Amino acid sequence: MSKKIFSGVQPSGNLHLGNYLGAIKNFVNLQKEKENNCIYCVVDLHAVTVKQNPEILKRNIRETTAVFLASGIDPTKSIIFNQSMVPSHSEGAWLLGCVARMGWLNRMTQFKEKAGKDKEKASVGLYIYPILMAADILLYDSTHVPVGEDQKQHLELTRDIANKFNLDFKCENFLTVPEPLIQKNFSRIMSLKDGTKKMSKSDLSDQSRINLTDDKDQIINKIRKAKTDSDPLPHDDENLNKRSELKNLFGIFSSINDQSLDTTINEFKGKNFSEFKNKLAETLIEKINPISIEINKLLKDKEYIDKILKNGSSQAEEIAKRKVEDIKKIIGF
Ligand code: AMP
Ligand code: TRP
C-alpha cells in the first residue's frame, strides 16, 4: 500500500546526530520505497514560538534545507518545503484549534519542559504549537509520520484532533488518522555529557552533541571527551541500563552501523574504552563528514536552496489548499 509520509524539522540551528539518527535517516529510507509519497517540511512557524533573531532564522532555514539535501532527500522524489511559505498551515491550525480541547494541550509534556517554571511568560504560540503540528500532518492526508520518541505525544494529539473532527462533523475517514513511525531501537540519542538528558539543539554546551556540521577534529574531540564510567566494557547488556552514558555511546555506534546492541557489545567485550571510542569516532567521521562537507557546499549556493524551497512550497500549497477548502465546506463556511 502506498504510504503518505510527512515530517518536519525546526530550523533552530545546531542540527545534530540525534536529529539524524532519530528522524532524518529514516526520512531518507522511506523515500527509497518507490510507492511512498514523502513530504518533508522546514517548520519555521514552529521555530518562532520562542524568540528568534531574524537574520539567524533565515540562515537556519537554509541550513536545515541543506541538511535534508545533504542527508539524501531528493527534491525530485520528495517534496521539500518551508512551512511559512504555505499559508494553508496557519489557516488549518486555526480551524483545528477550535476542535482541540484545552485539557488535551494541558497534558503536553514538551510545553511544560520548554515553558519551564514561568509558564505565564511563555508565548501563546508555544502552547498551541501541537495544533499547528496537527495541521501540518492532517492537511496532506498523511498516513505515516516519522519522528523521534519525543514527538509521540504530539502525534497522539493529532490523532485525537482528527478523530474528534470526523466525529463532530459526521465525516468518517475525512481526516486521515496518522500512524507515528518511531524507530524501535535507539530512538532517543542522549547528551554526550549526561546520559539521562536528550541530545538537544538548545543545550548550552556544544560538547553535549555532535552537530551535523562538525568537522573531523571536532568529532574526535567530542567523542574523546564524552562522559563514561571507569568500569570495563561489558560482556552482556545486564548492567547497561545503570550505565546510561555507555549505553548511549553503544546505541549511537549500533544505530549508525545499522546493527543490534548485542553485536556491538560482542564486538568490544574485553577491549578497552579508548579502542571503542576511537572506533566510534572513526565511524562517525565516515558517516557524518560527507554530510557536513555537502552541507557547507550547498550553503554557498543560496539561490539553489531558495529555489528548492519555492518549488516545494508551491507543490505543497496545491495539496494543502484543497484540504483547507474541504474542511471549510464541512464546517459550514
Ligand atoms: P526538532 O529538532 O525538535 O525539530 O526535531 C526534529 C526531529 O528529530 C524530531 O523528529 C525529533 O523527535 C528528532 N529528535 C530530536 N532530538 C532527538 C534525539 N536526541 N534523539 C532522537 N531523535 C531526536
Ligand atoms: N514538533 C516537531 C519537533 O519539534 C516538528 C514538527 C512540526 C513536526 N510539524 C511536524 C514533525 C509535523 C512531524 C510532523 O520535532
CSV table of C-alpha atoms and ligand atoms in Angstrom, one decimal:
chain,number,residue,atom,x,y,z
A,1,MET,CA,0.0,0.0,0.0
A,2,SER,CA,1.3,3.4,-0.8
A,3,LYS,CA,2.1,5.5,2.2
A,4,LYS,CA,1.9,9.2,2.6
A,5,ILE,CA,4.8,10.3,4.7
A,6,PHE,CA,5.0,13.7,6.3
A,7,SER,CA,7.6,15.1,8.8
A,8,GLY,CA,9.0,18.4,9.9
A,9,VAL,CA,12.2,19.7,11.5
A,10,GLN,CA,12.6,23.0,13.2
A,11,PRO,CA,15.2,25.4,11.7
A,12,SER,CA,16.6,26.3,15.1
A,13,GLY,CA,20.2,25.6,14.2
A,14,ASN,CA,22.6,23.0,15.5
A,15,LEU,CA,21.1,20.1,13.8
A,16,HIS,CA,22.7,17.1,15.5
A,17,LEU,CA,23.3,13.4,15.5
A,18,GLY,CA,20.0,12.9,17.5
A,19,ASN,CA,18.0,14.6,14.7
A,20,TYR,CA,19.9,12.5,12.1
A,21,LEU,CA,19.6,9.0,13.8
A,22,GLY,CA,16.2,9.7,15.3
A,23,ALA,CA,14.5,11.2,12.3
A,24,ILE,CA,16.3,12.3,9.1
A,25,LYS,CA,18.0,8.9,8.4
A,26,ASN,CA,14.5,7.4,8.5
A,27,PHE,CA,13.2,10.1,6.1
A,28,VAL,CA,15.8,9.0,3.6
A,29,ASN,CA,15.0,5.3,4.0
A,30,LEU,CA,11.3,6.0,3.5
A,31,GLN,CA,12.0,7.8,0.3
A,32,LYS,CA,13.7,4.8,-1.1
A,33,GLU,CA,10.5,2.8,-1.2
A,34,LYS,CA,9.1,3.7,-4.6
A,35,GLU,CA,5.4,3.6,-3.6
A,36,ASN,CA,5.8,6.2,-0.8
A,37,ASN,CA,4.9,9.8,-1.3
A,38,CYS,CA,7.2,11.8,1.0
A,39,ILE,CA,6.8,15.4,2.2
A,40,TYR,CA,9.4,17.0,4.4
A,41,CYS,CA,8.9,20.4,5.9
A,42,VAL,CA,11.2,23.0,7.4
A,43,VAL,CA,8.8,24.1,10.2
A,44,ASP,CA,9.8,27.7,10.6
A,45,LEU,CA,6.5,28.7,12.1
A,46,HIS,CA,7.2,26.3,14.9
A,47,ALA,CA,10.6,27.9,15.5
A,48,VAL,CA,9.2,31.3,16.2
A,49,THR,CA,7.3,30.0,19.3
A,50,VAL,CA,10.5,31.1,21.0
A,51,LYS,CA,12.3,34.3,20.3
A,52,GLN,CA,14.5,34.2,17.1
A,53,ASN,CA,16.9,36.6,15.6
A,54,PRO,CA,15.6,37.3,12.1
A,55,GLU,CA,19.0,37.0,10.3
A,56,ILE,CA,19.9,33.8,12.1
A,57,LEU,CA,16.5,32.3,11.5
A,58,LYS,CA,16.9,33.0,7.8
A,59,ARG,CA,20.3,31.2,7.9
A,60,ASN,CA,18.9,28.3,9.8
A,61,ILE,CA,16.0,27.8,7.4
A,62,ARG,CA,18.6,27.4,4.6
A,63,GLU,CA,20.8,25.2,6.8
A,64,THR,CA,18.0,22.8,7.7
A,65,THR,CA,17.1,22.5,4.0
A,66,ALA,CA,20.8,21.8,3.2
A,67,VAL,CA,20.8,19.1,5.9
A,68,PHE,CA,17.8,17.5,4.2
A,69,LEU,CA,19.5,17.6,0.8
A,70,ALA,CA,22.9,16.5,2.1
A,71,SER,CA,21.5,13.6,4.0
A,72,GLY,CA,20.0,12.2,0.8
A,73,ILE,CA,16.5,13.6,0.5
A,74,ASP,CA,16.0,14.1,-3.2
A,75,PRO,CA,13.7,17.0,-4.3
A,76,THR,CA,12.8,15.2,-7.5
A,77,LYS,CA,11.3,12.3,-5.4
A,78,SER,CA,10.1,14.1,-2.3
A,79,ILE,CA,8.6,17.5,-1.6
A,80,ILE,CA,10.9,19.7,0.5
A,81,PHE,CA,9.3,22.9,1.5
A,82,ASN,CA,9.1,25.7,4.0
A,83,GLN,CA,6.1,26.0,6.3
A,84,SER,CA,5.8,29.8,6.3
A,85,MET,CA,5.6,29.8,2.5
A,86,VAL,CA,2.3,27.8,2.7
A,87,PRO,CA,-0.4,29.9,4.3
A,88,SER,CA,-2.8,27.0,4.5
A,89,HIS,CA,-0.9,25.7,7.5
A,90,SER,CA,-1.8,28.7,9.6
A,91,GLU,CA,-5.4,28.7,8.4
A,92,GLY,CA,-5.7,24.9,9.1
A,93,ALA,CA,-4.2,25.4,12.6
A,94,TRP,CA,-6.9,27.9,13.4
A,95,LEU,CA,-9.7,25.6,12.2
A,96,LEU,CA,-8.3,22.6,14.1
A,97,GLY,CA,-7.7,24.7,17.2
A,98,CYS,CA,-11.4,25.1,17.5
A,99,VAL,CA,-11.7,21.3,17.7
A,100,ALA,CA,-8.7,20.6,20.1
A,101,ARG,CA,-9.5,20.8,23.8
A,102,MET,CA,-7.6,22.8,26.4
A,103,GLY,CA,-7.4,19.7,28.6
A,104,TRP,CA,-5.5,17.9,25.8
A,105,LEU,CA,-3.0,20.7,25.4
A,106,ASN,CA,-2.5,20.9,29.2
A,107,ARG,CA,-1.1,17.4,29.2
A,108,MET,CA,1.7,18.1,26.7
A,109,THR,CA,5.0,17.5,28.4
A,110,GLN,CA,7.1,19.3,25.9
A,111,PHE,CA,5.2,22.6,26.7
A,112,LYS,CA,5.9,22.0,30.4
A,113,GLU,CA,9.6,21.4,29.7
A,114,LYS,CA,10.0,24.3,27.3
A,115,ALA,CA,8.0,26.8,29.3
A,116,GLY,CA,9.9,25.9,32.5
A,117,LYS,CA,8.9,27.4,35.8
A,118,ASP,CA,7.5,30.7,34.5
A,119,LYS,CA,4.6,29.4,32.4
A,120,GLU,CA,2.9,32.9,32.4
A,121,LYS,CA,5.8,34.2,30.3
A,122,ALA,CA,5.7,31.5,27.6
A,123,SER,CA,4.3,32.6,24.3
A,124,VAL,CA,0.8,31.5,23.4
A,125,GLY,CA,2.3,30.0,20.2
A,126,LEU,CA,4.4,27.6,22.3
A,127,TYR,CA,1.2,26.4,24.0
A,128,ILE,CA,-0.8,25.9,20.8
A,129,TYR,CA,2.2,24.6,18.8
A,130,PRO,CA,0.9,21.0,18.8
A,131,ILE,CA,-2.2,22.2,16.9
A,132,LEU,CA,-0.1,23.7,14.2
A,133,MET,CA,1.8,20.3,14.0
A,134,ALA,CA,-1.6,18.5,13.7
A,135,ALA,CA,-2.5,20.9,10.8
A,136,ASP,CA,0.9,20.2,9.1
A,137,ILE,CA,0.1,16.5,9.2
A,138,LEU,CA,-3.6,16.4,8.5
A,139,LEU,CA,-3.7,18.8,5.5
A,140,TYR,CA,-1.7,16.2,3.5
A,141,ASP,CA,-3.8,13.1,4.4
A,142,SER,CA,-0.6,11.8,5.8
A,143,THR,CA,-0.7,8.1,6.8
A,144,HIS,CA,2.7,7.9,8.5
A,145,VAL,CA,4.8,10.4,10.4
A,146,PRO,CA,8.5,9.5,11.1
A,147,VAL,CA,9.6,11.3,14.3
A,148,GLY,CA,11.8,10.8,17.3
A,149,GLU,CA,10.4,9.4,20.5
A,150,ASP,CA,9.9,12.9,22.0
A,151,GLN,CA,7.1,13.7,19.4
A,152,LYS,CA,4.9,10.7,20.3
A,153,GLN,CA,2.6,12.7,22.5
A,154,HIS,CA,2.1,15.3,19.8
A,155,LEU,CA,1.2,12.6,17.3
A,156,GLU,CA,-1.4,11.2,19.8
A,157,LEU,CA,-2.9,14.7,20.0
A,158,THR,CA,-3.0,14.9,16.2
A,159,ARG,CA,-4.9,11.6,16.1
A,160,ASP,CA,-7.3,12.8,18.8
A,161,ILE,CA,-8.0,16.0,16.8
A,162,ALA,CA,-8.6,14.0,13.6
A,163,ASN,CA,-11.0,11.6,15.3
A,164,LYS,CA,-12.9,14.4,17.0
A,165,PHE,CA,-13.3,16.4,13.8
A,166,ASN,CA,-14.5,13.3,11.9
A,167,LEU,CA,-17.0,12.5,14.7
A,168,ASP,CA,-18.2,16.1,15.4
A,169,PHE,CA,-18.9,16.7,11.7
A,170,LYS,CA,-20.1,13.2,11.0
A,171,CYS,CA,-17.5,12.8,8.2
A,172,GLU,CA,-15.9,9.4,8.9
A,173,ASN,CA,-12.4,9.0,7.5
A,174,PHE,CA,-12.3,12.6,6.1
A,175,LEU,CA,-9.2,13.4,8.2
A,176,THR,CA,-6.8,10.6,7.9
A,177,VAL,CA,-5.7,9.4,11.4
A,178,PRO,CA,-1.9,9.1,11.0
A,179,GLU,CA,0.5,6.5,12.5
A,180,PRO,CA,3.7,7.6,14.1
A,181,LEU,CA,6.9,5.8,12.8
A,182,ILE,CA,9.3,5.7,15.7
A,183,GLN,CA,12.5,3.7,15.5
A,184,LYS,CA,12.2,0.7,17.7
A,185,ASN,CA,15.8,0.9,18.9
A,186,PHE,CA,17.9,3.9,19.7
A,187,SER,CA,15.0,6.3,19.3
A,188,ARG,CA,16.4,8.7,21.8
A,189,ILE,CA,20.0,9.8,21.4
A,190,MET,CA,21.3,11.3,24.7
A,191,SER,CA,23.7,14.1,25.5
A,192,LEU,CA,27.4,13.2,25.4
A,193,LYS,CA,27.8,14.9,28.8
A,194,ASP,CA,24.8,13.4,30.6
A,195,GLY,CA,23.3,10.1,29.6
A,196,THR,CA,20.0,11.0,31.2
A,197,LYS,CA,19.4,14.1,29.1
A,198,LYS,CA,18.3,14.1,25.5
A,199,MET,CA,20.9,15.3,22.9
A,200,SER,CA,19.5,18.8,22.1
A,201,LYS,CA,20.0,21.8,19.9
A,202,SER,CA,19.4,24.1,22.8
A,203,ASP,CA,21.9,22.5,25.2
A,204,LEU,CA,24.3,25.4,26.1
A,205,SER,CA,27.3,23.0,25.9
A,206,ASP,CA,28.4,22.3,22.3
A,207,GLN,CA,30.3,19.3,23.7
A,208,SER,CA,27.0,17.6,24.5
A,209,ARG,CA,26.2,16.9,20.9
A,210,ILE,CA,27.7,16.1,17.5
A,211,ASN,CA,26.5,18.7,15.1
A,212,LEU,CA,25.9,17.6,11.5
A,213,THR,CA,28.2,20.5,10.6
A,214,ASP,CA,31.1,19.3,12.8
A,215,ASP,CA,34.4,18.6,11.1
A,216,LYS,CA,36.7,15.6,11.8
A,217,ASP,CA,38.6,17.2,14.6
A,218,GLN,CA,35.5,18.3,16.4
A,219,ILE,CA,34.1,14.8,16.2
A,220,ILE,CA,37.3,13.2,17.6
A,221,ASN,CA,37.5,15.8,20.4
A,222,LYS,CA,33.8,15.4,21.4
A,223,ILE,CA,33.9,11.6,21.5
A,224,ARG,CA,37.2,11.6,23.4
A,225,LYS,CA,35.7,13.9,26.0
A,226,ALA,CA,32.3,12.2,26.1
A,227,LYS,CA,31.4,11.1,29.6
A,228,THR,CA,31.9,7.5,30.5
A,229,ASP,CA,32.4,5.4,33.7
A,230,SER,CA,35.5,3.6,34.8
A,231,ASP,CA,34.2,0.0,34.7
A,232,PRO,CA,35.4,-2.3,32.0
A,233,LEU,CA,33.4,-2.7,28.8
A,234,PRO,CA,30.5,-5.2,29.4
A,235,HIS,CA,30.1,-8.8,28.2
A,236,ASP,CA,26.3,-8.5,28.1
A,237,ASP,CA,23.5,-5.9,28.4
A,238,GLU,CA,22.8,-6.9,32.0
A,239,ASN,CA,24.1,-3.7,33.7
A,240,LEU,CA,23.9,-1.4,30.8
A,241,ASN,CA,20.8,0.3,32.0
A,242,LYS,CA,22.7,1.6,35.0
A,243,ARG,CA,25.5,2.9,32.8
A,244,SER,CA,23.5,5.4,30.8
A,245,GLU,CA,26.4,7.2,29.1
A,246,LEU,CA,28.0,4.0,27.9
A,247,LYS,CA,24.6,2.7,26.8
A,248,ASN,CA,24.1,5.8,24.7
A,249,LEU,CA,27.5,5.5,23.0
A,250,PHE,CA,26.9,1.9,22.3
A,251,GLY,CA,23.5,2.9,20.9
A,252,ILE,CA,25.0,5.5,18.7
A,253,PHE,CA,27.5,3.0,17.4
A,254,SER,CA,24.8,0.4,16.7
A,255,SER,CA,22.4,2.8,15.1
A,256,ILE,CA,25.0,4.4,12.8
A,257,ASN,CA,26.1,0.9,11.7
A,258,ASP,CA,22.6,-0.5,11.5
A,259,GLN,CA,23.4,-3.3,13.8
A,260,SER,CA,22.0,-4.6,17.1
A,261,LEU,CA,23.2,-3.6,20.5
A,262,ASP,CA,24.3,-7.2,21.1
A,263,THR,CA,26.5,-7.1,18.1
A,264,THR,CA,28.2,-4.0,19.4
A,265,ILE,CA,28.6,-5.5,22.9
A,266,ASN,CA,30.2,-8.6,21.4
A,267,GLU,CA,32.5,-6.6,19.2
A,268,PHE,CA,34.0,-4.7,22.1
A,269,LYS,CA,33.9,-7.1,25.1
A,270,GLY,CA,37.3,-7.4,26.7
A,271,LYS,CA,38.6,-4.4,24.8
A,272,ASN,CA,39.4,-1.1,26.4
A,273,PHE,CA,37.5,2.2,26.3
A,274,SER,CA,39.9,4.1,24.1
A,275,GLU,CA,39.7,1.4,21.5
A,276,PHE,CA,35.9,1.7,21.4
A,277,LYS,CA,36.0,5.5,21.4
A,278,ASN,CA,38.5,5.5,18.5
A,279,LYS,CA,36.3,3.2,16.5
A,280,LEU,CA,33.2,5.2,17.3
A,281,ALA,CA,34.9,8.5,16.2
A,282,GLU,CA,36.2,6.8,13.1
A,283,THR,CA,32.7,5.6,12.2
A,284,LEU,CA,31.1,8.9,12.9
A,285,ILE,CA,33.6,10.7,10.7
A,286,GLU,CA,33.0,8.2,7.9
A,287,LYS,CA,29.2,8.7,8.0
A,288,ILE,CA,28.8,12.3,9.2
A,289,ASN,CA,31.7,14.1,7.5
A,290,PRO,CA,30.5,13.6,3.9
A,291,ILE,CA,27.2,15.1,5.0
A,292,SER,CA,28.9,18.1,6.7
A,293,ILE,CA,31.0,18.7,3.6
A,294,GLU,CA,27.9,18.6,1.4
A,295,ILE,CA,26.0,21.0,3.7
A,296,ASN,CA,28.8,23.5,3.5
A,297,LYS,CA,28.9,23.2,-0.3
A,298,LEU,CA,25.2,23.7,-0.6
A,299,LEU,CA,25.2,26.7,1.7
A,300,LYS,CA,27.4,28.5,-0.7
A,301,ASP,CA,24.6,28.4,-3.3
A,302,LYS,CA,21.7,30.2,-1.5
A,303,GLU,CA,19.8,30.6,-4.8
A,304,TYR,CA,19.7,26.9,-5.3
A,305,ILE,CA,18.3,26.2,-1.8
A,306,ASP,CA,15.8,29.0,-2.2
A,307,LYS,CA,14.6,27.6,-5.5
A,308,ILE,CA,14.1,24.1,-3.9
A,309,LEU,CA,12.0,25.7,-1.2
A,310,LYS,CA,10.0,27.8,-3.5
A,311,ASN,CA,9.2,24.8,-5.9
A,312,GLY,CA,8.4,22.5,-3.0
A,313,SER,CA,6.2,25.1,-1.3
A,314,SER,CA,4.1,25.7,-4.4
A,315,GLN,CA,3.6,21.9,-4.7
A,316,ALA,CA,2.7,21.7,-1.0
A,317,GLU,CA,0.3,24.6,-1.2
A,318,GLU,CA,-1.6,23.0,-4.0
A,319,ILE,CA,-2.4,20.0,-1.8
A,320,ALA,CA,-2.9,21.8,1.5
A,321,LYS,CA,-5.2,24.5,-0.1
A,322,ARG,CA,-7.6,21.9,-1.3
A,323,LYS,CA,-7.8,20.2,2.1
A,324,VAL,CA,-8.4,23.5,3.8
A,325,GLU,CA,-11.2,24.3,1.3
A,326,ASP,CA,-12.8,20.9,2.1
A,327,ILE,CA,-12.5,21.5,5.9
A,328,LYS,CA,-14.2,24.9,5.5
A,329,LYS,CA,-17.0,23.5,3.5
A,330,ILE,CA,-17.6,20.8,6.1
A,331,ILE,CA,-17.6,23.4,8.9
A,332,GLY,CA,-20.2,25.5,7.1
A,333,PHE,CA,-18.3,28.4,5.6
B,1,AMP,P1,13.5,19.1,16.3
B,1,AMP,O1,14.9,19.4,16.2
B,1,AMP,O2,13.0,19.2,17.7
B,1,AMP,O3,12.6,19.8,15.3
B,1,AMP,O4,13.4,17.6,16.0
B,1,AMP,C1,13.5,17.1,14.7
B,1,AMP,C2,13.3,15.6,14.7
B,1,AMP,O5,14.5,15.0,15.4
B,1,AMP,C3,12.1,15.1,15.5
B,1,AMP,O6,11.5,14.0,14.9
B,1,AMP,C4,12.7,14.7,16.9
B,1,AMP,O7,11.9,13.7,17.5
B,1,AMP,C5,14.0,14.2,16.5
B,1,AMP,N1,15.0,14.3,17.6
B,1,AMP,C6,15.4,15.5,18.2
B,1,AMP,N2,16.3,15.2,19.2
B,1,AMP,C7,16.5,13.9,19.2
B,1,AMP,C8,17.3,13.0,20.0
B,1,AMP,N3,18.1,13.4,20.9
B,1,AMP,N4,17.2,11.6,19.7
B,1,AMP,C9,16.4,11.2,18.8
B,1,AMP,N5,15.6,11.9,18.0
B,1,AMP,C10,15.6,13.3,18.2
B,2,TRP,N1,7.3,19.4,16.6
B,2,TRP,C1,8.3,18.7,15.8
B,2,TRP,C2,9.6,18.8,16.6
B,2,TRP,O1,9.8,19.7,17.4
B,2,TRP,C3,8.5,19.3,14.4
B,2,TRP,C4,7.2,19.2,13.6
B,2,TRP,C5,6.4,20.2,13.3
B,2,TRP,C6,6.7,18.0,13.0
B,2,TRP,N2,5.4,19.8,12.5
B,2,TRP,C7,5.6,18.4,12.3
B,2,TRP,C8,7.1,16.7,13.0
B,2,TRP,C9,4.8,17.5,11.6
B,2,TRP,C10,6.4,15.8,12.3
B,2,TRP,C11,5.2,16.2,11.6
B,2,TRP,O2,10.4,18.0,16.4
